[in-house]
Amino acid sequence: MKCMVIVKASKDSEKGVMPGPELLAAMGKYNEDLIKAGIMQACGGLKPTSEGKRVRFSGAQRTVVSGPFTPTEEQISGYWLWQVKSLDEAVEWLKRCPNPMLVDSDVEIRPEFEAADFARSPAHCSDGTTIANG
């Protein structure tokens, strides 16, 4: 299964405070271990939301909103894309991770939808009736 591992923002990350050399080295080693194990597909750190934009969709209208965005603890400061056998395996790998923040932090694991998930969802006919798939 594929999953996204989401590093939540902190006040420091939203201020653009960069990690020190010790944390960078520890995260580099951890990322190397993920690559060697065939787990990591991609990863990245994100700039503060003050440098980002959102596009709000409302019917046919599009509205652009500039950051910063709040609440801070609900924002994303980094991510990994992993290929694992199970959510439990992802949890075990994440428990080995150095704390990616300078303070207590939360990291979320979210499984990606797979084609089979969509095959199980009902299909709708043009008249509004539902047809069960699979």
mmCIF file of C-alpha atoms in Angstrom:
data_model
loop_
_atom_site.group_PDB
_atom_site.id
_atom_site.type_symbol
_atom_site.label_atom_id
_atom_site.label_comp_id
_atom_site.label_asym_id
_atom_site.label_seq_id
_atom_site.Cartn_x
_atom_site.Cartn_y
_atom_site.Cartn_z
ATOM 1 C CA MET A 1 0.000 0.000 0.000
ATOM 2 C CA LYS A 2 1.045 3.571 -0.575
ATOM 3 C CA CYS A 3 0.718 6.163 2.145
ATOM 4 C CA MET A 4 1.559 9.764 2.785
ATOM 5 C CA VAL A 5 3.359 10.578 6.002
ATOM 6 C CA ILE A 6 2.531 14.171 6.910
ATOM 7 C CA VAL A 7 4.717 16.294 9.192
ATOM 8 C CA LYS A 8 2.580 18.922 10.881
ATOM 9 C CA ALA A 9 3.867 22.493 11.110
ATOM 10 C CA SER A 10 5.113 24.188 14.250
ATOM 11 C CA LYS A 11 5.503 27.850 15.163
ATOM 12 C CA ASP A 12 9.199 27.547 14.235
ATOM 13 C CA SER A 13 8.561 25.919 10.856
ATOM 14 C CA GLU A 14 5.975 28.606 10.077
ATOM 15 C CA LYS A 15 8.634 31.240 10.878
ATOM 16 C CA GLY A 16 11.020 29.540 8.455
ATOM 17 C CA VAL A 17 13.403 28.353 11.192
ATOM 18 C CA MET A 18 15.628 25.705 9.618
ATOM 19 C CA PRO A 19 16.731 22.582 11.520
ATOM 20 C CA GLY A 20 20.279 22.487 12.851
ATOM 21 C CA PRO A 21 23.064 20.259 11.494
ATOM 22 C CA GLU A 22 22.433 17.453 14.025
ATOM 23 C CA LEU A 23 18.776 17.082 13.087
ATOM 24 C CA LEU A 24 19.573 17.356 9.368
ATOM 25 C CA ALA A 25 22.149 14.567 9.706
ATOM 26 C CA ALA A 26 19.759 12.362 11.707
ATOM 27 C CA MET A 27 16.965 12.886 9.186
ATOM 28 C CA GLY A 28 19.386 12.204 6.327
ATOM 29 C CA LYS A 29 20.357 8.872 7.907
ATOM 30 C CA TYR A 30 16.705 7.976 8.496
ATOM 31 C CA ASN A 31 15.835 8.822 4.877
ATOM 32 C CA GLU A 32 18.749 6.657 3.666
ATOM 33 C CA ASP A 33 17.378 3.751 5.724
ATOM 34 C CA LEU A 34 13.927 4.249 4.159
ATOM 35 C CA ILE A 35 15.440 4.271 0.664
ATOM 36 C CA LYS A 36 17.550 1.150 1.305
ATOM 37 C CA ALA A 37 14.453 -0.673 2.586
ATOM 38 C CA GLY A 38 12.518 0.289 -0.558
ATOM 39 C CA ILE A 39 9.961 2.224 1.508
ATOM 40 C CA MET A 40 10.464 5.850 0.468
ATOM 41 C CA GLN A 41 9.091 6.887 -2.906
ATOM 42 C CA ALA A 42 9.457 10.669 -2.435
ATOM 43 C CA CYS A 43 9.821 13.288 0.284
ATOM 44 C CA GLY A 44 10.030 17.010 0.744
ATOM 45 C CA GLY A 45 9.994 19.896 3.150
ATOM 46 C CA LEU A 46 7.609 22.762 2.546
ATOM 47 C CA LYS A 47 8.225 26.460 2.952
ATOM 48 C CA PRO A 48 6.029 28.332 5.470
ATOM 49 C CA THR A 49 2.402 28.924 4.532
ATOM 50 C CA SER A 50 3.198 32.646 4.346
ATOM 51 C CA GLU A 51 4.843 31.793 1.007
ATOM 52 C CA GLY A 52 1.869 29.764 -0.221
ATOM 53 C CA LYS A 53 -1.480 30.357 -1.842
ATOM 54 C CA ARG A 54 -4.817 28.573 -1.835
ATOM 55 C CA VAL A 55 -7.388 28.501 -4.571
ATOM 56 C CA ARG A 56 -10.954 28.345 -3.291
ATOM 57 C CA PHE A 57 -13.420 26.582 -5.580
ATOM 58 C CA SER A 58 -17.056 27.652 -5.388
ATOM 59 C CA GLY A 59 -19.091 26.518 -8.371
ATOM 60 C CA ALA A 60 -17.490 28.147 -11.411
ATOM 61 C CA GLN A 61 -15.694 30.798 -9.318
ATOM 62 C CA ARG A 62 -12.054 30.607 -8.248
ATOM 63 C CA THR A 63 -10.680 32.825 -5.483
ATOM 64 C CA VAL A 64 -6.965 33.013 -4.652
ATOM 65 C CA VAL A 65 -6.036 33.458 -1.000
ATOM 66 C CA SER A 66 -2.484 34.237 0.125
ATOM 67 C CA GLY A 67 -0.956 32.715 3.278
ATOM 68 C CA PRO A 68 -0.160 32.542 6.094
ATOM 69 C CA PHE A 69 -2.813 30.001 7.037
ATOM 70 C CA THR A 70 -3.998 29.026 10.497
ATOM 71 C CA PRO A 71 -4.203 27.188 12.769
ATOM 72 C CA THR A 72 -0.487 26.424 12.598
ATOM 73 C CA GLU A 73 -0.763 22.887 13.977
ATOM 74 C CA GLU A 74 -3.135 21.950 11.136
ATOM 75 C CA GLN A 75 -0.668 22.960 8.414
ATOM 76 C CA ILE A 76 1.835 20.681 6.679
ATOM 77 C CA SER A 77 5.560 21.378 6.829
ATOM 78 C CA GLY A 78 6.830 18.217 5.142
ATOM 79 C CA TYR A 79 5.911 14.815 3.801
ATOM 80 C CA TRP A 80 7.071 11.392 2.694
ATOM 81 C CA LEU A 81 5.405 9.082 0.195
ATOM 82 C CA TRP A 82 5.963 5.481 1.272
ATOM 83 C CA GLN A 83 5.283 2.054 -0.181
ATOM 84 C CA VAL A 84 4.627 -0.357 2.692
ATOM 85 C CA LYS A 85 2.927 -3.707 3.239
ATOM 86 C CA SER A 86 0.521 -2.335 5.853
ATOM 87 C CA LEU A 87 -0.349 0.642 7.996
ATOM 88 C CA ASP A 88 1.269 -1.184 10.923
ATOM 89 C CA GLU A 89 4.554 -1.342 8.996
ATOM 90 C CA ALA A 90 4.325 2.409 8.341
ATOM 91 C CA VAL A 91 3.774 3.029 12.055
ATOM 92 C CA GLU A 92 6.822 0.916 12.941
ATOM 93 C CA TRP A 93 8.989 2.863 10.492
ATOM 94 C CA LEU A 94 7.684 6.203 11.730
ATOM 95 C CA LYS A 95 8.433 5.283 15.350
ATOM 96 C CA ARG A 96 12.133 5.073 14.327
ATOM 97 C CA CYS A 97 12.098 8.637 12.975
ATOM 98 C CA PRO A 98 13.932 11.414 14.805
ATOM 99 C CA ASN A 99 11.513 14.123 15.960
ATOM 100 C CA PRO A 100 11.366 16.307 12.824
ATOM 101 C CA MET A 101 10.639 19.440 14.884
ATOM 102 C CA LEU A 102 12.500 21.300 17.594
ATOM 103 C CA VAL A 103 9.444 20.870 19.869
ATOM 104 C CA ASP A 104 6.901 18.110 20.504
ATOM 105 C CA SER A 105 5.280 17.299 17.179
ATOM 106 C CA ASP A 106 2.673 15.223 15.392
ATOM 107 C CA VAL A 107 3.227 13.197 12.237
ATOM 108 C CA GLU A 108 0.206 11.698 10.496
ATOM 109 C CA ILE A 109 0.070 8.602 8.285
ATOM 110 C CA ARG A 110 -2.656 8.505 5.628
ATOM 111 C CA PRO A 111 -3.194 5.530 3.294
ATOM 112 C CA GLU A 112 -3.661 6.372 -0.369
ATOM 113 C CA PHE A 113 -6.776 5.155 -2.158
ATOM 114 C CA GLU A 114 -6.138 2.181 -4.426
ATOM 115 C CA ALA A 115 -8.017 1.242 -7.619
ATOM 116 C CA ALA A 116 -9.854 -1.506 -5.708
ATOM 117 C CA ASP A 117 -11.308 1.133 -3.346
ATOM 118 C CA PHE A 118 -13.059 2.804 -6.267
ATOM 119 C CA ALA A 119 -14.277 -0.489 -7.715
ATOM 120 C CA ARG A 120 -16.207 -1.076 -4.466
ATOM 121 C CA SER A 121 -17.935 2.304 -4.562
ATOM 122 C CA PRO A 122 -21.374 2.442 -6.144
ATOM 123 C CA ALA A 123 -21.807 3.661 -9.701
ATOM 124 C CA HIS A 124 -24.621 6.058 -10.440
ATOM 125 C CA CYS A 125 -26.806 6.004 -13.524
ATOM 126 C CA SER A 126 -27.938 9.141 -15.304
ATOM 127 C CA ASP A 127 -31.420 8.706 -13.750
ATOM 128 C CA GLY A 128 -29.914 8.757 -10.236
ATOM 129 C CA THR A 129 -30.256 5.060 -9.442
ATOM 130 C CA THR A 130 -27.293 3.306 -7.852
ATOM 131 C CA ILE A 131 -25.623 0.174 -9.216
ATOM 132 C CA ALA A 132 -23.393 -1.753 -6.817
ATOM 133 C CA ASN A 133 -19.960 -2.623 -8.221
ATOM 134 C CA GLY A 134 -17.786 -5.606 -7.332
#
